[in-house]
Amino acid sequence: MRKIFVVTAGLGFVFAGAAHAADPDFASGYDWTGLYLGVHGGYADADWDGTTVYDPGTGPMPELWNDPDQTIGGDGWLGGAQVGFNKQFGNIVVGLEADYSFADVDGEDDFRMIDPAAPNWNVKAKLDELGTVRARVGFALDNVLFYGTGGLAYGKTEADLKVAHPEAPDTLTARGSAEEDHIGWTAGAGVEWGFASNFSLGAEWLYIDLGDADYRLAGTNTVDPGNPIPHTTDSFPADLTMNVFRAKINYRF
């Protein structure tokens, strides 16, 4: 959290310095009111806090695992577009913003059973899409706007399972996959610099909690296409949280 504060504060000083160096007449008359469209890009650091569940048909068997509860850490890039509207009341700016991002954020980890001869599980989790709908409340210093934001978040994710014996890690004994839609919440902060009457540059941090999803890893217990045996009892229920850092540019109408 301290790193996040330092980054946000540092960006604020940069933008504030740029505003001070700008044309005073332009800065003092800046108006944040209006509809805007823009694009963004950035980085996400994500954690899938989950549990491996093996059920041979008689119920889950957590006692088979060294540790069935693990966190899969992942990271990657995302980019997309946003639309919003601001209304300014003196130095106070309130607004609403919606955004959508294509994402390539993934991570994987191995889950090992207590029996050293038992097969290992490899679970790979991936975020493909991310969106938010948020309220914004900020304080404007001429053409620099500091704001807090929060609201709804949603995402589309997938998980893949590969099971292999330690003696033959390249020969899969089972595999499966699942896709899930997450809905959760987000909160964060940002700063924008109006560098022209209709354009602004911004930097933003969002903490996102997309809540729980149960990845039912349906598939087959063999990769032999001539003898597939369905299995539907393996799952990976997980809670997905992430920190998103992104830059954006907006055009205000």
PDB file of C-alpha atoms in Angstrom:
ATOM      1  CA  MET A   1       0.000   0.000   0.000  1.00  0.00           C
ATOM      2  CA  ARG A   2       2.901   2.366   0.759  1.00  0.00           C
ATOM      3  CA  LYS A   3       4.273   1.840  -2.768  1.00  0.00           C
ATOM      4  CA  ILE A   4       0.859   2.640  -4.241  1.00  0.00           C
ATOM      5  CA  PHE A   5       0.678   5.887  -2.244  1.00  0.00           C
ATOM      6  CA  VAL A   6       4.177   6.911  -3.293  1.00  0.00           C
ATOM      7  CA  VAL A   7       3.460   6.234  -6.985  1.00  0.00           C
ATOM      8  CA  THR A   8       0.164   8.143  -6.916  1.00  0.00           C
ATOM      9  CA  ALA A   9       1.630  11.065  -4.999  1.00  0.00           C
ATOM     10  CA  GLY A  10       4.629  11.216  -7.313  1.00  0.00           C
ATOM     11  CA  LEU A  11       2.425  11.342 -10.388  1.00  0.00           C
ATOM     12  CA  GLY A  12       0.414  14.079  -8.740  1.00  0.00           C
ATOM     13  CA  PHE A  13       3.529  16.206  -8.210  1.00  0.00           C
ATOM     14  CA  VAL A  14       4.562  15.652 -11.831  1.00  0.00           C
ATOM     15  CA  PHE A  15       1.188  16.761 -13.176  1.00  0.00           C
ATOM     16  CA  ALA A  16       0.961  19.653 -10.741  1.00  0.00           C
ATOM     17  CA  GLY A  17       4.397  20.836 -11.823  1.00  0.00           C
ATOM     18  CA  ALA A  18       3.379  20.629 -15.462  1.00  0.00           C
ATOM     19  CA  ALA A  19       0.261  22.659 -14.712  1.00  0.00           C
ATOM     20  CA  HIS A  20       2.330  25.319 -12.948  1.00  0.00           C
ATOM     21  CA  ALA A  21       4.602  25.579 -15.962  1.00  0.00           C
ATOM     22  CA  ALA A  22       1.667  25.855 -18.353  1.00  0.00           C
ATOM     23  CA  ASP A  23       0.043  29.054 -19.552  1.00  0.00           C
ATOM     24  CA  PRO A  24      -1.528  30.614 -16.392  1.00  0.00           C
ATOM     25  CA  ASP A  25      -4.535  31.949 -18.286  1.00  0.00           C
ATOM     26  CA  PHE A  26      -5.274  28.503 -19.743  1.00  0.00           C
ATOM     27  CA  ALA A  27      -4.897  26.712 -16.403  1.00  0.00           C
ATOM     28  CA  SER A  28      -6.985  29.112 -14.312  1.00  0.00           C
ATOM     29  CA  GLY A  29      -9.955  28.832 -16.658  1.00  0.00           C
ATOM     30  CA  TYR A  30      -9.988  25.061 -17.004  1.00  0.00           C
ATOM     31  CA  ASP A  31     -13.425  23.418 -16.908  1.00  0.00           C
ATOM     32  CA  TRP A  32     -13.760  19.675 -16.212  1.00  0.00           C
ATOM     33  CA  THR A  33     -17.491  19.512 -16.965  1.00  0.00           C
ATOM     34  CA  GLY A  34     -18.581  17.390 -19.913  1.00  0.00           C
ATOM     35  CA  LEU A  35     -18.804  14.019 -21.608  1.00  0.00           C
ATOM     36  CA  TYR A  36     -15.493  12.347 -22.460  1.00  0.00           C
ATOM     37  CA  LEU A  37     -14.138   9.321 -24.306  1.00  0.00           C
ATOM     38  CA  GLY A  38     -10.685   7.822 -24.069  1.00  0.00           C
ATOM     39  CA  VAL A  39      -8.326   4.872 -24.148  1.00  0.00           C
ATOM     40  CA  HIS A  40      -6.094   3.326 -21.501  1.00  0.00           C
ATOM     41  CA  GLY A  41      -3.378   0.756 -20.988  1.00  0.00           C
ATOM     42  CA  GLY A  42      -1.570  -0.659 -17.998  1.00  0.00           C
ATOM     43  CA  TYR A  43      -0.408  -3.479 -15.766  1.00  0.00           C
ATOM     44  CA  ALA A  44      -2.260  -5.787 -13.359  1.00  0.00           C
ATOM     45  CA  ASP A  45      -0.942  -7.846 -10.451  1.00  0.00           C
ATOM     46  CA  ALA A  46      -3.492 -10.554  -9.544  1.00  0.00           C
ATOM     47  CA  ASP A  47      -3.996 -13.286  -6.937  1.00  0.00           C
ATOM     48  CA  TRP A  48      -6.321 -16.273  -7.223  1.00  0.00           C
ATOM     49  CA  ASP A  49      -6.791 -17.400  -3.596  1.00  0.00           C
ATOM     50  CA  GLY A  50      -8.155 -20.898  -4.105  1.00  0.00           C
ATOM     51  CA  THR A  51      -8.553 -24.496  -3.016  1.00  0.00           C
ATOM     52  CA  THR A  52      -8.056 -27.687  -4.994  1.00  0.00           C
ATOM     53  CA  VAL A  53     -10.980 -30.075  -4.613  1.00  0.00           C
ATOM     54  CA  TYR A  54     -10.685 -33.745  -5.582  1.00  0.00           C
ATOM     55  CA  ASP A  55     -13.872 -35.783  -5.271  1.00  0.00           C
ATOM     56  CA  PRO A  56     -13.749 -39.412  -6.499  1.00  0.00           C
ATOM     57  CA  GLY A  57     -17.515 -39.644  -6.085  1.00  0.00           C
ATOM     58  CA  THR A  58     -17.609 -40.152  -2.325  1.00  0.00           C
ATOM     59  CA  GLY A  59     -17.026 -36.524  -1.333  1.00  0.00           C
ATOM     60  CA  PRO A  60     -14.072 -34.093  -1.248  1.00  0.00           C
ATOM     61  CA  MET A  61     -10.821 -35.465   0.169  1.00  0.00           C
ATOM     62  CA  PRO A  62      -8.698 -32.517   1.431  1.00  0.00           C
ATOM     63  CA  GLU A  63      -6.574 -34.892   3.530  1.00  0.00           C
ATOM     64  CA  LEU A  64      -4.805 -36.065   0.361  1.00  0.00           C
ATOM     65  CA  TRP A  65      -3.020 -32.734  -0.139  1.00  0.00           C
ATOM     66  CA  ASN A  66       0.053 -31.196   1.402  1.00  0.00           C
ATOM     67  CA  ASP A  67      -1.838 -27.904   1.308  1.00  0.00           C
ATOM     68  CA  PRO A  68      -5.095 -27.712  -0.664  1.00  0.00           C
ATOM     69  CA  ASP A  69      -5.333 -23.945  -0.033  1.00  0.00           C
ATOM     70  CA  GLN A  70      -2.917 -21.934  -2.140  1.00  0.00           C
ATOM     71  CA  THR A  71      -2.651 -18.605  -3.876  1.00  0.00           C
ATOM     72  CA  ILE A  72      -1.832 -18.482  -7.575  1.00  0.00           C
ATOM     73  CA  GLY A  73      -0.047 -15.223  -8.307  1.00  0.00           C
ATOM     74  CA  GLY A  74      -0.196 -13.763 -11.794  1.00  0.00           C
ATOM     75  CA  ASP A  75       0.404 -10.577 -13.685  1.00  0.00           C
ATOM     76  CA  GLY A  76       0.163  -9.108 -17.155  1.00  0.00           C
ATOM     77  CA  TRP A  77      -1.061  -6.291 -19.325  1.00  0.00           C
ATOM     78  CA  LEU A  78      -4.448  -4.862 -20.216  1.00  0.00           C
ATOM     79  CA  GLY A  79      -5.845  -2.149 -22.453  1.00  0.00           C
ATOM     80  CA  GLY A  80      -9.180  -0.758 -23.543  1.00  0.00           C
ATOM     81  CA  ALA A  81     -11.476   2.245 -23.621  1.00  0.00           C
ATOM     82  CA  GLN A  82     -13.530   4.339 -21.227  1.00  0.00           C
ATOM     83  CA  VAL A  83     -16.468   6.761 -21.345  1.00  0.00           C
ATOM     84  CA  GLY A  84     -17.571   9.138 -18.626  1.00  0.00           C
ATOM     85  CA  PHE A  85     -19.156  12.399 -17.589  1.00  0.00           C
ATOM     86  CA  ASN A  86     -17.933  15.048 -15.122  1.00  0.00           C
ATOM     87  CA  LYS A  87     -19.729  17.944 -13.465  1.00  0.00           C
ATOM     88  CA  GLN A  88     -17.709  20.654 -11.734  1.00  0.00           C
ATOM     89  CA  PHE A  89     -18.902  22.692  -8.719  1.00  0.00           C
ATOM     90  CA  GLY A  90     -16.147  25.132  -7.882  1.00  0.00           C
ATOM     91  CA  ASN A  91     -13.134  23.003  -7.021  1.00  0.00           C
ATOM     92  CA  ILE A  92     -15.230  19.853  -6.565  1.00  0.00           C
ATOM     93  CA  VAL A  93     -15.680  17.517  -9.535  1.00  0.00           C
ATOM     94  CA  VAL A  94     -18.110  14.578  -9.476  1.00  0.00           C
ATOM     95  CA  GLY A  95     -18.666  12.080 -12.247  1.00  0.00           C
ATOM     96  CA  LEU A  96     -19.374   8.587 -13.493  1.00  0.00           C
ATOM     97  CA  GLU A  97     -17.075   6.420 -15.625  1.00  0.00           C
ATOM     98  CA  ALA A  98     -17.392   3.023 -17.324  1.00  0.00           C
ATOM     99  CA  ASP A  99     -14.479   1.145 -18.890  1.00  0.00           C
ATOM    100  CA  TYR A 100     -13.721  -2.127 -20.630  1.00  0.00           C
ATOM    101  CA  SER A 101     -10.347  -3.839 -21.057  1.00  0.00           C
ATOM    102  CA  PHE A 102      -8.980  -6.787 -22.946  1.00  0.00           C
ATOM    103  CA  ALA A 103      -6.528  -8.508 -20.609  1.00  0.00           C
ATOM    104  CA  ASP A 104      -3.650 -10.963 -20.717  1.00  0.00           C
ATOM    105  CA  VAL A 105      -3.102 -11.604 -17.009  1.00  0.00           C
ATOM    106  CA  ASP A 106      -2.213 -15.144 -15.931  1.00  0.00           C
ATOM    107  CA  GLY A 107      -0.401 -17.300 -13.412  1.00  0.00           C
ATOM    108  CA  GLU A 108       0.038 -20.958 -12.525  1.00  0.00           C
ATOM    109  CA  ASP A 109       1.102 -23.168  -9.639  1.00  0.00           C
ATOM    110  CA  ASP A 110       1.503 -26.830  -8.685  1.00  0.00           C
ATOM    111  CA  PHE A 111      -0.606 -28.504  -6.007  1.00  0.00           C
ATOM    112  CA  ARG A 112       1.061 -31.624  -4.589  1.00  0.00           C
ATOM    113  CA  MET A 113      -0.458 -34.565  -2.766  1.00  0.00           C
ATOM    114  CA  ILE A 114       1.046 -36.034   0.406  1.00  0.00           C
ATOM    115  CA  ASP A 115       1.786 -39.346  -1.314  1.00  0.00           C
ATOM    116  CA  PRO A 116       4.971 -38.738  -3.370  1.00  0.00           C
ATOM    117  CA  ALA A 117       3.802 -41.298  -5.941  1.00  0.00           C
ATOM    118  CA  ALA A 118       0.436 -39.564  -6.443  1.00  0.00           C
ATOM    119  CA  PRO A 119      -0.104 -37.307  -9.461  1.00  0.00           C
ATOM    120  CA  ASN A 120       0.578 -33.581  -9.218  1.00  0.00           C
ATOM    121  CA  TRP A 121      -1.967 -30.941 -10.182  1.00  0.00           C
ATOM    122  CA  ASN A 122      -0.956 -27.924 -12.223  1.00  0.00           C
ATOM    123  CA  VAL A 123      -3.565 -25.159 -12.292  1.00  0.00           C
ATOM    124  CA  LYS A 124      -3.226 -22.177 -14.632  1.00  0.00           C
ATOM    125  CA  ALA A 125      -5.603 -19.238 -14.154  1.00  0.00           C
ATOM    126  CA  LYS A 126      -6.109 -16.386 -16.624  1.00  0.00           C
ATOM    127  CA  LEU A 127      -8.024 -13.103 -16.797  1.00  0.00           C
ATOM    128  CA  ASP A 128      -9.297 -12.366 -20.319  1.00  0.00           C
ATOM    129  CA  GLU A 129     -11.649  -9.397 -19.869  1.00  0.00           C
ATOM    130  CA  LEU A 130     -12.162  -6.724 -17.219  1.00  0.00           C
ATOM    131  CA  GLY A 131     -14.619  -3.869 -16.810  1.00  0.00           C
ATOM    132  CA  THR A 132     -15.766  -1.373 -14.191  1.00  0.00           C
ATOM    133  CA  VAL A 133     -18.574   1.129 -13.629  1.00  0.00           C
ATOM    134  CA  ARG A 134     -17.478   3.706 -11.051  1.00  0.00           C
ATOM    135  CA  ALA A 135     -18.390   6.975  -9.380  1.00  0.00           C
ATOM    136  CA  ARG A 136     -15.630   9.588  -9.123  1.00  0.00           C
ATOM    137  CA  VAL A 137     -15.244  12.481  -6.676  1.00  0.00           C
ATOM    138  CA  GLY A 138     -12.305  14.827  -7.041  1.00  0.00           C
ATOM    139  CA  PHE A 139     -10.683  18.138  -6.184  1.00  0.00           C
ATOM    140  CA  ALA A 140      -9.506  20.335  -9.056  1.00  0.00           C
ATOM    141  CA  LEU A 141      -6.506  22.632  -8.872  1.00  0.00           C
ATOM    142  CA  ASP A 142      -7.071  24.457 -12.149  1.00  0.00           C
ATOM    143  CA  ASN A 143      -6.172  21.896 -14.828  1.00  0.00           C
ATOM    144  CA  VAL A 144      -5.023  19.182 -12.390  1.00  0.00           C
ATOM    145  CA  LEU A 145      -7.675  16.882 -10.915  1.00  0.00           C
ATOM    146  CA  PHE A 146      -7.092  14.559  -7.952  1.00  0.00           C
ATOM    147  CA  TYR A 147      -9.876  12.042  -7.377  1.00  0.00           C
ATOM    148  CA  GLY A 148     -11.074   8.951  -5.586  1.00  0.00           C
ATOM    149  CA  THR A 149     -13.230   6.362  -7.291  1.00  0.00           C
ATOM    150  CA  GLY A 150     -15.234   3.231  -6.551  1.00  0.00           C
ATOM    151  CA  GLY A 151     -17.991   1.000  -7.851  1.00  0.00           C
ATOM    152  CA  LEU A 152     -18.782  -2.249  -9.653  1.00  0.00           C
ATOM    153  CA  ALA A 153     -16.213  -4.523 -11.321  1.00  0.00           C
ATOM    154  CA  TYR A 154     -16.684  -7.550 -13.537  1.00  0.00           C
ATOM    155  CA  GLY A 155     -14.370  -9.942 -15.336  1.00  0.00           C
ATOM    156  CA  LYS A 156     -14.164 -13.060 -17.481  1.00  0.00           C
ATOM    157  CA  THR A 157     -11.622 -15.667 -16.442  1.00  0.00           C
ATOM    158  CA  GLU A 158     -10.576 -19.211 -17.231  1.00  0.00           C
ATOM    159  CA  ALA A 159      -8.684 -22.011 -15.511  1.00  0.00           C
ATOM    160  CA  ASP A 160      -6.883 -25.053 -16.906  1.00  0.00           C
ATOM    161  CA  LEU A 161      -5.964 -28.214 -15.003  1.00  0.00           C
ATOM    162  CA  LYS A 162      -3.226 -30.663 -15.924  1.00  0.00           C
ATOM    163  CA  VAL A 163      -2.583 -33.798 -13.855  1.00  0.00           C
ATOM    164  CA  ALA A 164       0.594 -35.855 -14.260  1.00  0.00           C
ATOM    165  CA  HIS A 165       2.580 -38.390 -12.235  1.00  0.00           C
ATOM    166  CA  PRO A 166       5.956 -37.163 -10.925  1.00  0.00           C
ATOM    167  CA  GLU A 167       7.755 -39.985 -12.764  1.00  0.00           C
ATOM    168  CA  ALA A 168       6.295 -38.896 -16.125  1.00  0.00           C
ATOM    169  CA  PRO A 169       5.552 -35.148 -15.941  1.00  0.00           C
ATOM    170  CA  ASP A 170       5.142 -34.893 -19.718  1.00  0.00           C
ATOM    171  CA  THR A 171       2.439 -37.587 -19.831  1.00  0.00           C
ATOM    172  CA  LEU A 172      -0.899 -36.242 -18.645  1.00  0.00           C
ATOM    173  CA  THR A 173      -3.286 -38.537 -16.790  1.00  0.00           C
ATOM    174  CA  ALA A 174      -6.077 -35.948 -16.717  1.00  0.00           C
ATOM    175  CA  ARG A 175      -6.849 -32.471 -17.910  1.00  0.00           C
ATOM    176  CA  GLY A 176      -9.786 -30.094 -17.732  1.00  0.00           C
ATOM    177  CA  SER A 177     -10.791 -26.473 -18.161  1.00  0.00           C
ATOM    178  CA  ALA A 178     -13.491 -24.010 -17.136  1.00  0.00           C
ATOM    179  CA  GLU A 179     -14.577 -20.428 -17.804  1.00  0.00           C
ATOM    180  CA  GLU A 180     -16.248 -18.197 -15.219  1.00  0.00           C
ATOM    181  CA  ASP A 181     -17.724 -14.701 -14.978  1.00  0.00           C
ATOM    182  CA  HIS A 182     -16.842 -12.713 -11.854  1.00  0.00           C
ATOM    183  CA  ILE A 183     -18.718  -9.757 -10.357  1.00  0.00           C
ATOM    184  CA  GLY A 184     -17.237  -7.717  -7.514  1.00  0.00           C
ATOM    185  CA  TRP A 185     -16.184  -4.241  -6.480  1.00  0.00           C
ATOM    186  CA  THR A 186     -13.363  -1.775  -6.975  1.00  0.00           C
ATOM    187  CA  ALA A 187     -11.908   1.309  -5.293  1.00  0.00           C
ATOM    188  CA  GLY A 188      -8.925   3.476  -6.097  1.00  0.00           C
ATOM    189  CA  ALA A 189      -7.502   6.894  -6.838  1.00  0.00           C
ATOM    190  CA  GLY A 190      -6.046   8.861  -9.698  1.00  0.00           C
ATOM    191  CA  VAL A 191      -4.852  12.156 -11.079  1.00  0.00           C
ATOM    192  CA  GLU A 192      -5.547  13.866 -14.413  1.00  0.00           C
ATOM    193  CA  TRP A 193      -3.794  16.742 -16.122  1.00  0.00           C
ATOM    194  CA  GLY A 194      -5.670  18.819 -18.675  1.00  0.00           C
ATOM    195  CA  PHE A 195      -2.963  19.671 -21.196  1.00  0.00           C
ATOM    196  CA  ALA A 196      -5.393  21.212 -23.704  1.00  0.00           C
ATOM    197  CA  SER A 197      -8.935  22.521 -23.519  1.00  0.00           C
ATOM    198  CA  ASN A 198     -10.411  19.174 -24.615  1.00  0.00           C
ATOM    199  CA  PHE A 199      -7.638  16.685 -23.770  1.00  0.00           C
ATOM    200  CA  SER A 200      -6.352  15.241 -20.510  1.00  0.00           C
ATOM    201  CA  LEU A 201      -3.738  12.680 -19.494  1.00  0.00           C
ATOM    202  CA  GLY A 202      -4.228  10.566 -16.400  1.00  0.00           C
ATOM    203  CA  ALA A 203      -2.748   7.898 -14.163  1.00  0.00           C
ATOM    204  CA  GLU A 204      -4.913   5.626 -12.037  1.00  0.00           C
ATOM    205  CA  TRP A 205      -4.647   2.856  -9.469  1.00  0.00           C
ATOM    206  CA  LEU A 206      -7.547   0.466  -8.799  1.00  0.00           C
ATOM    207  CA  TYR A 207      -7.873  -2.282  -6.226  1.00  0.00           C
ATOM    208  CA  ILE A 208     -10.326  -4.857  -7.586  1.00  0.00           C
ATOM    209  CA  ASP A 209     -12.000  -7.736  -5.747  1.00  0.00           C
ATOM    210  CA  LEU A 210     -13.883  -9.898  -8.231  1.00  0.00           C
ATOM    211  CA  GLY A 211     -15.209 -12.281  -5.589  1.00  0.00           C
ATOM    212  CA  ASP A 212     -15.493 -16.055  -5.674  1.00  0.00           C
ATOM    213  CA  ALA A 213     -15.956 -18.361  -8.634  1.00  0.00           C
ATOM    214  CA  ASP A 214     -15.979 -22.162  -8.679  1.00  0.00           C
ATOM    215  CA  TYR A 215     -14.023 -23.478 -11.653  1.00  0.00           C
ATOM    216  CA  ARG A 216     -15.530 -26.906 -12.398  1.00  0.00           C
ATOM    217  CA  LEU A 217     -12.639 -28.457 -14.283  1.00  0.00           C
ATOM    218  CA  ALA A 218     -14.596 -30.838 -16.493  1.00  0.00           C
ATOM    219  CA  GLY A 219     -12.567 -32.824 -18.995  1.00  0.00           C
ATOM    220  CA  THR A 220     -11.176 -36.317 -19.478  1.00  0.00           C
ATOM    221  CA  ASN A 221      -8.909 -38.499 -17.370  1.00  0.00           C
ATOM    222  CA  THR A 222      -6.752 -39.398 -20.347  1.00  0.00           C
ATOM    223  CA  VAL A 223      -5.338 -37.555 -23.325  1.00  0.00           C
ATOM    224  CA  ASP A 224      -5.741 -40.676 -25.459  1.00  0.00           C
ATOM    225  CA  PRO A 225      -8.319 -39.542 -28.049  1.00  0.00           C
ATOM    226  CA  GLY A 226      -9.353 -43.138 -28.629  1.00  0.00           C
ATOM    227  CA  ASN A 227     -10.304 -43.768 -25.008  1.00  0.00           C
ATOM    228  CA  PRO A 228     -11.543 -40.577 -23.322  1.00  0.00           C
ATOM    229  CA  ILE A 229     -13.150 -41.074 -19.916  1.00  0.00           C
ATOM    230  CA  PRO A 230     -15.111 -38.047 -18.666  1.00  0.00           C
ATOM    231  CA  HIS A 231     -14.440 -36.628 -15.231  1.00  0.00           C
ATOM    232  CA  THR A 232     -16.407 -33.796 -13.631  1.00  0.00           C
ATOM    233  CA  THR A 233     -15.418 -34.000  -9.964  1.00  0.00           C
ATOM    234  CA  ASP A 234     -12.312 -31.770  -9.920  1.00  0.00           C
ATOM    235  CA  SER A 235     -12.729 -28.087  -9.110  1.00  0.00           C
ATOM    236  CA  PHE A 236     -10.817 -24.983  -8.088  1.00  0.00           C
ATOM    237  CA  PRO A 237     -12.989 -22.484  -6.159  1.00  0.00           C
ATOM    238  CA  ALA A 238     -11.043 -19.215  -5.954  1.00  0.00           C
ATOM    239  CA  ASP A 239     -11.343 -15.564  -4.952  1.00  0.00           C
ATOM    240  CA  LEU A 240      -9.708 -13.172  -7.421  1.00  0.00           C
ATOM    241  CA  THR A 241      -8.189  -9.856  -6.318  1.00  0.00           C
ATOM    242  CA  MET A 242      -5.817  -7.532  -8.144  1.00  0.00           C
ATOM    243  CA  ASN A 243      -4.101  -4.165  -8.262  1.00  0.00           C
ATOM    244  CA  VAL A 244      -4.321  -2.346 -11.589  1.00  0.00           C
ATOM    245  CA  PHE A 245      -2.027   0.518 -12.590  1.00  0.00           C
ATOM    246  CA  ARG A 246      -2.854   2.288 -15.844  1.00  0.00           C
ATOM    247  CA  ALA A 247      -2.361   5.434 -17.864  1.00  0.00           C
ATOM    248  CA  LYS A 248      -5.095   6.998 -19.988  1.00  0.00           C
ATOM    249  CA  ILE A 249      -5.918   9.817 -22.334  1.00  0.00           C
ATOM    250  CA  ASN A 250      -9.369  11.411 -22.636  1.00  0.00           C
ATOM    251  CA  TYR A 251     -11.071  13.703 -25.125  1.00  0.00           C
ATOM    252  CA  ARG A 252     -13.842  15.837 -23.624  1.00  0.00           C
ATOM    253  CA  PHE A 253     -16.690  17.072 -25.803  1.00  0.00           C
TER     254      PHE A 253
END
